[in-house]
Coordinates of C-alpha atoms and ligand atoms in Angstrom, one line a residue:
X1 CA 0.0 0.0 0.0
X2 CA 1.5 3.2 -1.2
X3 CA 1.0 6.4 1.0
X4 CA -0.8 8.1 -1.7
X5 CA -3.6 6.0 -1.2
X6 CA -3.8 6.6 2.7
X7 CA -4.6 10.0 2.6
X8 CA -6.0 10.4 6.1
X9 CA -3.6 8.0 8.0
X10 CA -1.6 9.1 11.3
X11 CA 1.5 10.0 10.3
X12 CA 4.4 8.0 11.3
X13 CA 6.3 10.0 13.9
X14 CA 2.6 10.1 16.0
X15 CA 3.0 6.3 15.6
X16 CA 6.5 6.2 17.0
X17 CA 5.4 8.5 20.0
X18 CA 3.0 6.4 21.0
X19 CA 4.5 3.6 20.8
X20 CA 7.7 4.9 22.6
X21 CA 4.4 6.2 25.4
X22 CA 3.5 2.3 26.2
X23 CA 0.2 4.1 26.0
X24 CA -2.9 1.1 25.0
X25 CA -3.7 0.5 21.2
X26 CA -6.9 2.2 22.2
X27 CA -5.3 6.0 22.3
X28 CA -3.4 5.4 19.1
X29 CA -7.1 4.8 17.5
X30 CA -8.9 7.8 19.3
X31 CA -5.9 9.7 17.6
X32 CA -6.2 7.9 14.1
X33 CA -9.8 8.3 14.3
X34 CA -11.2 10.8 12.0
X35 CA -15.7 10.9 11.9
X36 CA -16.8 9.7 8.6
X37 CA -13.6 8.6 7.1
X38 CA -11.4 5.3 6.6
X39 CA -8.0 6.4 8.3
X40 CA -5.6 4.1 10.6
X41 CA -2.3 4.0 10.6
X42 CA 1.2 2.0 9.9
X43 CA 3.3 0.2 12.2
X44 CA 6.1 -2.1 11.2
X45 CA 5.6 -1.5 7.4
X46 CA 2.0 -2.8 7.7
X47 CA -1.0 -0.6 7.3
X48 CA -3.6 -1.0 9.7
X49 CA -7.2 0.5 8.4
X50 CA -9.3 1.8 11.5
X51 CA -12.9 1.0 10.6
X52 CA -15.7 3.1 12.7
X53 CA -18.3 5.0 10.5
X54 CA -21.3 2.7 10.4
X55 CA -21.6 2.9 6.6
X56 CA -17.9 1.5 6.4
X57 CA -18.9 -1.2 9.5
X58 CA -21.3 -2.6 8.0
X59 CA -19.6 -2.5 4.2
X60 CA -17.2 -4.7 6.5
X61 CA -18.6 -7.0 8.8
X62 CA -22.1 -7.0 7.3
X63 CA -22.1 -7.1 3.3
X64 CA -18.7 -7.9 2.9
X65 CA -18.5 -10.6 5.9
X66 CA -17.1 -13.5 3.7
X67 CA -14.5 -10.8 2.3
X68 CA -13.1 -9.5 5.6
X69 CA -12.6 -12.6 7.5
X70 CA -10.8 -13.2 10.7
X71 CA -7.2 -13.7 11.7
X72 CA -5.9 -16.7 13.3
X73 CA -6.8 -15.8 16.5
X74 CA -4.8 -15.4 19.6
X75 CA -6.5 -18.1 21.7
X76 CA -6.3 -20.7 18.9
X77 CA -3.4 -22.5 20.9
X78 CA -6.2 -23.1 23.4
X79 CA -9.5 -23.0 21.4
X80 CA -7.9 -25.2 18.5
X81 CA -11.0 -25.8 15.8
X82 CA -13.9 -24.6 17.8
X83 CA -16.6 -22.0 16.2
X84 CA -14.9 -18.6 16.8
X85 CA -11.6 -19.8 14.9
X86 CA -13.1 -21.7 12.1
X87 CA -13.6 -20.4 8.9
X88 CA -14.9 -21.7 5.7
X89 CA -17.6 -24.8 5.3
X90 CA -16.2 -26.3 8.9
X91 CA -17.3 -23.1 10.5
X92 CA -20.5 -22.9 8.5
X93 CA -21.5 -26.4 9.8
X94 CA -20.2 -26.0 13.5
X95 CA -22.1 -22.7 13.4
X96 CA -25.3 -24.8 11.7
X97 CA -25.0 -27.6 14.3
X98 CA -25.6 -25.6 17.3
X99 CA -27.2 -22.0 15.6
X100 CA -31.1 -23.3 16.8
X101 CA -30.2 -24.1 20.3
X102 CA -29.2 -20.3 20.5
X103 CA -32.4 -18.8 19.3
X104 CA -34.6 -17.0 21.5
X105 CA -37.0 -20.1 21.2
X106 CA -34.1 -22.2 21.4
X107 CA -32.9 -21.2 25.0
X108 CA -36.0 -21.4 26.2
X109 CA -34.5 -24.5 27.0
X110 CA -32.1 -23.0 29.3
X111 CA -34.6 -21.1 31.4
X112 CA -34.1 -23.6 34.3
X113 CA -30.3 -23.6 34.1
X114 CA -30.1 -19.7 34.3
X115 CA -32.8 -19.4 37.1
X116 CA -30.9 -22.5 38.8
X117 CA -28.0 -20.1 38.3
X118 CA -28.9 -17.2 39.5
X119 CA -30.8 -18.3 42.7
X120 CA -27.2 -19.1 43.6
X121 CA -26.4 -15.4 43.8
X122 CA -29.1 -14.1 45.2
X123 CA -28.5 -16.6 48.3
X124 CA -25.0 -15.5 48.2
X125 CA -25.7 -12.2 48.6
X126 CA -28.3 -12.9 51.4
X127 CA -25.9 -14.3 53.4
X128 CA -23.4 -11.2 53.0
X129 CA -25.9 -8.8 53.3
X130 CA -27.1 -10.5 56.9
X131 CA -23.6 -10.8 58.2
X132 CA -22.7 -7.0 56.6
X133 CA -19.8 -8.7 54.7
X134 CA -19.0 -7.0 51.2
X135 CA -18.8 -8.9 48.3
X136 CA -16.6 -9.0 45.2
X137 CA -19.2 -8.3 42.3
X138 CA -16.7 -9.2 39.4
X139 CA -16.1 -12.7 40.9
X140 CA -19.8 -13.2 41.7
X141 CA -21.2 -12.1 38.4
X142 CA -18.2 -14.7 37.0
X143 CA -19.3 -17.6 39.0
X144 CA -22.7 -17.1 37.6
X145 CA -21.6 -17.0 34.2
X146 CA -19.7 -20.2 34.1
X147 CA -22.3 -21.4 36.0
X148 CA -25.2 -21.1 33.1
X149 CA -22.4 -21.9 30.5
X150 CA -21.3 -25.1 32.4
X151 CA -25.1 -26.2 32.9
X152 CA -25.7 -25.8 29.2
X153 CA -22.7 -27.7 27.6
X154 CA -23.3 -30.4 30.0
X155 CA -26.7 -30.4 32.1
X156 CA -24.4 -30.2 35.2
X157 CA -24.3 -27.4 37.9
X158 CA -21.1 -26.0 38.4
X159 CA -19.5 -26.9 41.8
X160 CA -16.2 -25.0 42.8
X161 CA -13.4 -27.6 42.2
X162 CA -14.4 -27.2 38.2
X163 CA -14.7 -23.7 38.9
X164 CA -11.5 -22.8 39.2
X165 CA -10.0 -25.3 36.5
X166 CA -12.5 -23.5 33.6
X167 CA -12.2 -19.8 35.1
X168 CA -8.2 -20.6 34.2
X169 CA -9.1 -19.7 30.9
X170 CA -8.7 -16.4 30.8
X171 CA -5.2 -17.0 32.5
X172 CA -4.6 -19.4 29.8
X173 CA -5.1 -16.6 27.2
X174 CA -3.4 -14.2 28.7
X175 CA -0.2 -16.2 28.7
X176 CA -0.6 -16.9 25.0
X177 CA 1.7 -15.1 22.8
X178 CA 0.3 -12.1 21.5
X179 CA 1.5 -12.4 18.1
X180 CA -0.1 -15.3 16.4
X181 CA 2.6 -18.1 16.0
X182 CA 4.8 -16.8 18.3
X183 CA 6.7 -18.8 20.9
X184 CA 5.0 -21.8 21.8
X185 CA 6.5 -22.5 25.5
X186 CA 4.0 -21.6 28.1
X187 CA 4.8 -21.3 31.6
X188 CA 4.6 -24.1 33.7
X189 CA 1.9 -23.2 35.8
X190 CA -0.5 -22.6 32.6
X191 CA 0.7 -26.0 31.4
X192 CA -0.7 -27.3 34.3
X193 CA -4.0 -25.2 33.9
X194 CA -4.8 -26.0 30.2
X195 CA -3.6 -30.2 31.3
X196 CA -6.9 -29.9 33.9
X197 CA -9.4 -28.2 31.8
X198 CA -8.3 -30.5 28.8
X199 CA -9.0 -33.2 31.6
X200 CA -12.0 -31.8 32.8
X201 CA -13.5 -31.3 29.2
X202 CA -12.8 -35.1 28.3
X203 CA -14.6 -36.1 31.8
X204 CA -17.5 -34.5 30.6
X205 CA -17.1 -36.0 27.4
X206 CA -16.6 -39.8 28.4
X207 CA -19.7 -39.1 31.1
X208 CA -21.9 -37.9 28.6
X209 CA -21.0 -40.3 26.0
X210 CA -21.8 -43.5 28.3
X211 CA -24.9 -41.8 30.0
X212 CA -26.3 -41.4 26.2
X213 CA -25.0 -45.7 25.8
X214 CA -27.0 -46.3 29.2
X215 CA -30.2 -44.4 28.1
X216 CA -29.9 -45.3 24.3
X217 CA -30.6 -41.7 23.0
X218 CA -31.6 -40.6 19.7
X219 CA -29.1 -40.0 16.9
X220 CA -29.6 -36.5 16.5
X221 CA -28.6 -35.9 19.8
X222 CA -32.1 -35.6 21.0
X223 CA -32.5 -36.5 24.5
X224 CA -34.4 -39.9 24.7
X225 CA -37.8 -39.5 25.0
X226 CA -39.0 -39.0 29.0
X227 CA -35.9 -38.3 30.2
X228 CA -34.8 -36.2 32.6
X229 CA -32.1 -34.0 32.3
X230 CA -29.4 -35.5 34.2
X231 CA -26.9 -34.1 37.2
X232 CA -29.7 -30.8 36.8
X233 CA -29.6 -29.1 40.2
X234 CA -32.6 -30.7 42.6
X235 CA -35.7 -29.4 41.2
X236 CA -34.5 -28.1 38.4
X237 CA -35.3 -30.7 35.4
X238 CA -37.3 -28.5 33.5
X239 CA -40.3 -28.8 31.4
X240 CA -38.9 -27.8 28.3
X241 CA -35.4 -28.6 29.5
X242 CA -33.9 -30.4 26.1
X243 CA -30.4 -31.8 25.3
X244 CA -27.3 -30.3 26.5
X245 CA -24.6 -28.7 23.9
X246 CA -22.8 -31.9 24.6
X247 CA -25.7 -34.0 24.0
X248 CA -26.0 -32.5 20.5
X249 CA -22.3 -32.4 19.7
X250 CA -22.1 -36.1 20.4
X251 CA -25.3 -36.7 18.3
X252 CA -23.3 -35.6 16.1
X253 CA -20.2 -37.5 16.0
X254 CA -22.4 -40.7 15.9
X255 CA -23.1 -39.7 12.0
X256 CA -20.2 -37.0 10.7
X257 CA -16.6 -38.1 11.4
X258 CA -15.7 -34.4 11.9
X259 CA -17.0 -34.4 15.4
X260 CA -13.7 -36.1 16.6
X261 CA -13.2 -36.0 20.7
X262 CA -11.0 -33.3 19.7
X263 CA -13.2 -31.3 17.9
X264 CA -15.9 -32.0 20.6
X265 CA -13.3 -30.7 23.0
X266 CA -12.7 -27.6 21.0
X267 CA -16.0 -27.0 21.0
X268 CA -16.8 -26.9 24.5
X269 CA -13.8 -24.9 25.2
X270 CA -14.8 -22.5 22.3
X271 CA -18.4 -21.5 23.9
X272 CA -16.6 -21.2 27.5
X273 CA -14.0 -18.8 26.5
X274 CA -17.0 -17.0 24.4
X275 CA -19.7 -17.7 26.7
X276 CA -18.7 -16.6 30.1
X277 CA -16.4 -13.5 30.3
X278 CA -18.2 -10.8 28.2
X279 CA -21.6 -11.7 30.2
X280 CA -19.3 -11.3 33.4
X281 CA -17.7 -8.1 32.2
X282 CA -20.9 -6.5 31.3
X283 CA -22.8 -7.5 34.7
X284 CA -19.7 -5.6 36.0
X285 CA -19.8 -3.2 33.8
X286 CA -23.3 -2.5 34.4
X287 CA -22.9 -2.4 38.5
X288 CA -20.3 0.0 37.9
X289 CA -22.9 2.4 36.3
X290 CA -25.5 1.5 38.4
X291 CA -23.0 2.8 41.0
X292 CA -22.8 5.8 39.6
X293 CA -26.4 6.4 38.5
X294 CA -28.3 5.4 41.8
X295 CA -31.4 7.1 40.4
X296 CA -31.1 4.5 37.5
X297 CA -31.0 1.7 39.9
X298 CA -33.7 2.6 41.8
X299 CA -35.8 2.8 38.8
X300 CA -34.5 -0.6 37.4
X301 CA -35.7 -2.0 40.7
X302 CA -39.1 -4.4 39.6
X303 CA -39.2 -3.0 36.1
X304 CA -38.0 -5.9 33.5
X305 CA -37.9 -3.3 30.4
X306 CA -35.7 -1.0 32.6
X307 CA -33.2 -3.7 33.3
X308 CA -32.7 -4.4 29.4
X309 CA -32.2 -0.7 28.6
X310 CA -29.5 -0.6 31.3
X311 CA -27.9 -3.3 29.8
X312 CA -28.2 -2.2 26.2
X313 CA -26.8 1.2 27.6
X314 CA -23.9 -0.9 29.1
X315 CA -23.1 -2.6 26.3
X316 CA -23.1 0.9 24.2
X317 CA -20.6 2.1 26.1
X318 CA -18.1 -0.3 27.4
X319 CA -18.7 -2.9 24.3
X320 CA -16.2 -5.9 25.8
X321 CA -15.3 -6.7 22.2
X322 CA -14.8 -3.6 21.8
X323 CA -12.0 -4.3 18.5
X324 CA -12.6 -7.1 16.1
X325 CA -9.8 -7.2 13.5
X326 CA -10.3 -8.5 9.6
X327 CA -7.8 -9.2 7.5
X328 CA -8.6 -8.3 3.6
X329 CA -9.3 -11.5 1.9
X330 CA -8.4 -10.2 -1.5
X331 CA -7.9 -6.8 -3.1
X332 CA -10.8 -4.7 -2.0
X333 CA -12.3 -0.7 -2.7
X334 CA -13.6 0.5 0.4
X335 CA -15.6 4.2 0.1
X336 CA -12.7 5.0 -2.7
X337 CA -10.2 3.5 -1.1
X338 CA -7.7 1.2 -2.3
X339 CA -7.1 -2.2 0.6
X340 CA -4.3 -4.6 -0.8
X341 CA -5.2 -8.2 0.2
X342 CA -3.9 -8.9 3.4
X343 CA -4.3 -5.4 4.9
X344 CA -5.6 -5.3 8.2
X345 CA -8.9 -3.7 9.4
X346 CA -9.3 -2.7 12.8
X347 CA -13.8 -2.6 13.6
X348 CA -13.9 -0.6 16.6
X349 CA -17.2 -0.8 18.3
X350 CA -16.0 1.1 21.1
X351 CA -15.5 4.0 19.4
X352 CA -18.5 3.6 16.6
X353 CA -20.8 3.5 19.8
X354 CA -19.4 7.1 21.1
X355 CA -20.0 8.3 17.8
X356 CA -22.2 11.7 18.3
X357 CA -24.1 11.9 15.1
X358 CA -25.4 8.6 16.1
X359 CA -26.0 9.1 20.2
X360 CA -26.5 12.7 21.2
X361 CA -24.0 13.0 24.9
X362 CA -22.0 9.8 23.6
X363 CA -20.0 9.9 27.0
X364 CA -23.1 10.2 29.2
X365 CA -25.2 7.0 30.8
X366 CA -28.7 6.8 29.8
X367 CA -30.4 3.8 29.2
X368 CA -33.9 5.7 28.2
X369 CA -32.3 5.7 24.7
X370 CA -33.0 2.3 24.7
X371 CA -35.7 0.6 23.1
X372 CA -34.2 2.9 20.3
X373 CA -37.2 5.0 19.0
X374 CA -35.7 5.3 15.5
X375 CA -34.0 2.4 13.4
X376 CA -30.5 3.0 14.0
X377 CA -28.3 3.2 10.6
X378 CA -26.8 -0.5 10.2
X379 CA -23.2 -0.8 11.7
X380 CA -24.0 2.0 14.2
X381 CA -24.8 -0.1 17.1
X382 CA -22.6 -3.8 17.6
X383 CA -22.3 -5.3 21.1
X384 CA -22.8 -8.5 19.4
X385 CA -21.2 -8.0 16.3
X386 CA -23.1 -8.6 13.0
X387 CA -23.0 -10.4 9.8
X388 CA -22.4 -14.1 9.2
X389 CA -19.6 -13.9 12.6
X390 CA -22.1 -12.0 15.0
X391 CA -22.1 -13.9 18.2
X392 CA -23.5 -17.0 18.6
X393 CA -24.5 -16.7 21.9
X394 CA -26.7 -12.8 22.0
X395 CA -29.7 -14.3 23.0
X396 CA -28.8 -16.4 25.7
X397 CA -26.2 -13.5 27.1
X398 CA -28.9 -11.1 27.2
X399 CA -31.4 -13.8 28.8
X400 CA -29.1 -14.5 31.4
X401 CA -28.0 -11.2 32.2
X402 CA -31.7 -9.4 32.6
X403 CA -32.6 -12.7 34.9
X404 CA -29.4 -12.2 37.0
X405 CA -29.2 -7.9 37.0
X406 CA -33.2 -8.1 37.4
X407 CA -33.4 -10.3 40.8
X408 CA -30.8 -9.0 42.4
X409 CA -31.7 -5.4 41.8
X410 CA -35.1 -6.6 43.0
X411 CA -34.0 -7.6 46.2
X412 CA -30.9 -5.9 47.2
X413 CA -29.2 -2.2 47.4
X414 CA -26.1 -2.0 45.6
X415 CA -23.1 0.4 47.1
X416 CA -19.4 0.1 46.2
X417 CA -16.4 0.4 49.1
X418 CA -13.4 1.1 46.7
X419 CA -12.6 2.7 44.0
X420 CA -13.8 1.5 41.0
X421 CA -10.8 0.7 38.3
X422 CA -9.9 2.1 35.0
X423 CA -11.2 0.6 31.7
X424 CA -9.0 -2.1 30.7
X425 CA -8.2 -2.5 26.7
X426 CA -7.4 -6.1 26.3
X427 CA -8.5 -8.7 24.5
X428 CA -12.0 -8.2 26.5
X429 CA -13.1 -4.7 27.8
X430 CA -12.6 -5.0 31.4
X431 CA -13.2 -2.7 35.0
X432 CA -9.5 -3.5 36.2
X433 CA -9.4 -5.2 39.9
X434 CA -12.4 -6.5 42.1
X435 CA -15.2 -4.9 42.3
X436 CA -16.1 -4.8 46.3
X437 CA -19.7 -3.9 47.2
X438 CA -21.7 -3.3 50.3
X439 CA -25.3 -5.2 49.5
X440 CA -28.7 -4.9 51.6
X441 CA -31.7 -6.5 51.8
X442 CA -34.6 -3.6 50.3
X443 CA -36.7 -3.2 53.1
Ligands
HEM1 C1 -22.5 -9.9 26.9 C2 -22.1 -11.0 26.4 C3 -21.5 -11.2 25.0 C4 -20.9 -10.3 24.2 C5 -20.8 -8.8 24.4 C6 -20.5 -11.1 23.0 C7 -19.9 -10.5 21.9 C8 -19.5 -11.2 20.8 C9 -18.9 -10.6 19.6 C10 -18.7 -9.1 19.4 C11 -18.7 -11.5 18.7 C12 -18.2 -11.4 17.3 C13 -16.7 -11.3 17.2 C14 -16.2 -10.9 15.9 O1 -17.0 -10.6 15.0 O2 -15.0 -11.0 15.7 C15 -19.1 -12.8 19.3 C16 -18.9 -14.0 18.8 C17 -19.3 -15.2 19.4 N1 -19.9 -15.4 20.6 FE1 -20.4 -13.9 21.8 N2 -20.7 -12.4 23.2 C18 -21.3 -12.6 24.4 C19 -21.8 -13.7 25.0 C20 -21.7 -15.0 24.4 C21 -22.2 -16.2 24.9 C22 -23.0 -16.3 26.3 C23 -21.9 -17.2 24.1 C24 -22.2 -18.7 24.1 C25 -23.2 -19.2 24.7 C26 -21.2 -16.6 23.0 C27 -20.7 -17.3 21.9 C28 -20.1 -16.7 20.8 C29 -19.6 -17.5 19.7 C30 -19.6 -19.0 19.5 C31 -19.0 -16.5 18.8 C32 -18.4 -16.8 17.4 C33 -19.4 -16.9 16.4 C34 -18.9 -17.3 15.0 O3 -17.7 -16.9 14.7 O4 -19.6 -17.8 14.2 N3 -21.1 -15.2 23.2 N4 -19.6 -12.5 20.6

């Protein structure tokens, strides 16, 4: 790529500042970012193109979804094959395998499991709130989210042994080499983690796999017909309970030698690393506003619509994919401008969501914006992402979220005892540190 054809890109010695600053990718973008344009930036004799006017979003990740596709992605050491990393007619049929158990009719099924889930909490904090103990909101909200994930790949309630060894995921990531193919020794210690999820994940496997011999289920991975779902909490085999992620995956190994143990594995480990830590970040997130706004959460309090605009207006403004990079498939025009296969493309829904033509007071909390009154331009708004990669999982996140935030707003009073942290820039969007909060029982 020639500099005549990047006419609004940073200019190299702003580049070299910043990275001599150790300042986060994010303030090199805010820099690069100019409203309606295609600009970016070059660092090590690549161009990166910064992509955050709706039009050119969704010209990206929308339209041209099987043009931009996605880089080999940082976690692949750990996710291998699973959904997020596959590309081509394996990820179409991973994607078609599970796509109707994450409809909104789909996890109706999943109802129990999330209620199951968040009852947990809610005694949790009942506890603290008698015995005027604070509690660390971040790790609660994370319990619960591994909690409905765990339940729905494998019809089990989490307990805290297996805790710990999936919740090592993110420790397992963050070890991984930033640059894709880079060094492959890991320390020790996150040998040792990724041995006893692997170990955990092929439990859950093998005990699936002889439950469905003992109960002589269906092919298609249907649950046979009566029975209940297995290891559910007490009480909690649902009406309209169904089978389990894993249930389906191994229905599907019994007919398409794809769905190898490995695969099945990948899988699994795919939807936690997807499934659990955005949902966390954004409870988080959104107790970290609430905090802010106690007028907000007062109103939120009983009032189910409320609850979703909150979380809608969390997700607007602390997005926790907040950059999802594409990589030019082959030689493209985008809005007049020239992209050389390969080139990089940096979607930045953090910055498309502060956008001001879009949302009037970008910076400022207020979830009355949502239901949004008029249809928003495509692109403008993308917690979930969109196009053929939008998140698998946007139903079932939001489910879970509204039936968590919603009872515990219901019954409790919310106020923090520390500081809250900074905005972390990582591969999620993360409140840095704990989250410590004093809880009480509304009277
Ligand atoms: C607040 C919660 C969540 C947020 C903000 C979120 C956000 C996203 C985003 C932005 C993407 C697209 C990434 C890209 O285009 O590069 C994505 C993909 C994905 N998400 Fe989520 N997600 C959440 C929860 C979940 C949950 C609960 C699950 C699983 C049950 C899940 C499963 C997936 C999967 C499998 C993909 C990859 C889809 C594909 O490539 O076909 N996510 N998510």
């Amino acid at each position: 790529m020639t500099d005549g054809m990047l006419p609004d890109f940073l200019d190299d010695a702003t580049v070299a500042a910043w990275a001599a600053s150790g300042a986060p990718l994010v303030d090199l973008l805010r820099q690069a970012r100019t409203p309606g344009r295609l600009t970016g930036f070059r660092r090590g004799g690549r161009a990166a193109v910064l992509v955050t006017d709706p039009r050119h979003v969704h010209q990206v990740l929308g339209v041209g979804g099987d043009r931009y596709v996605k880089r080999s992605h940082r976690a692949r050491p750990l996710i291998g094959d699973g959904m997020l990393t596959a590309t081509g007619e394996a990820w179409r049929s991973q994607r078609r395998l599970l796509q109707a158990m994450f409809t909104g009719r789909g996890i109706q099924r999943w109802e129990h499991h999330i209620a199951a889930a968040a009852d947990r909490v809610v005694a949790r904090w009942a506890e603290r709130a008698r015995r005027g103990e604070p509690t660390d909101i971040a790790e609660d909200v994370q319990f619960f989210t591994v909690d409905t994930i765990w339940r729905s790949l494998t019809d089990h309630p989490l307990d805290q042994e297996t805790y710990v060894d999936l919740a090592a995921v993110q420790d397992i990531v963050a070890a991984l080499p930033a640059d894709v193919g880079g060094a492959a020794a890991l320390p020790p210690e996150v040998e040792t983690a990724l041995a006893a999820l692997d170990e955990r994940m092929h439990r859950a496997i093998a005990e699936a796999r002889g439950r469905r011999t003992a109960d002589g289920a269906a092919p298609d991975g249907a649950a046979p017909v009566g029975a209940a779902p297995v290891g559910a909490a007490p009480g909690s085999g649902a009406p309209g309970g169904g089978p389990s992620v894993l249930d389906r995956l191994l229905g599907a190994a019994e007919t398409d030698p794809a769905y190898t143990d490995r695969l099945i594995r990948d899988e699994l480990v795919t939807l936690l690393v997807a499934g659990y830590e955005s949902s966390a970040r954004t409870l988080t997130w959104a107790f970290v506003l609430l905090d802010q706004h106690p007028e907000v959460m007062e109103r939120a309090a009983g009032d189910a619509r409320a609850v979703e605009a909150v979380l809608s207006e969390t997700l607007r403004l602390y997005p926790t994919g907040w950059l999802l990079p594409r990589q030019a498939v082959a030689d493209e025009t985008l809005d007049g401008l020239r992209i050389p296969a390969g080139t990089d493309l940096l979607v930045c829904p953090y910055l498309t969501h502060r956008d001001p033509e879009v949302w009037p007071d970008p910076e400022a909390f207020v979830p009355e914006r949502f239901p949004v009154r008029t249809p928003l331009p495509p692109g403008a708004y993308l917690p979930f992402g969109i196009g053929p990669r939008a998140c698998l999982g946007t139903r079932f996140a939001m489910r879970e979220m509204e039936v968590l935030l919603g009872g515990l707003l219901d019954r409790f009073t919310v106020e923090t005892t520390e500081p809250v942290g900074e905005p972390v820039f990582g591969i999620n969007l993360r409140p840095a540190g704990p989250l410590y909060a004093r809880v009480r029982e509304r009277t």
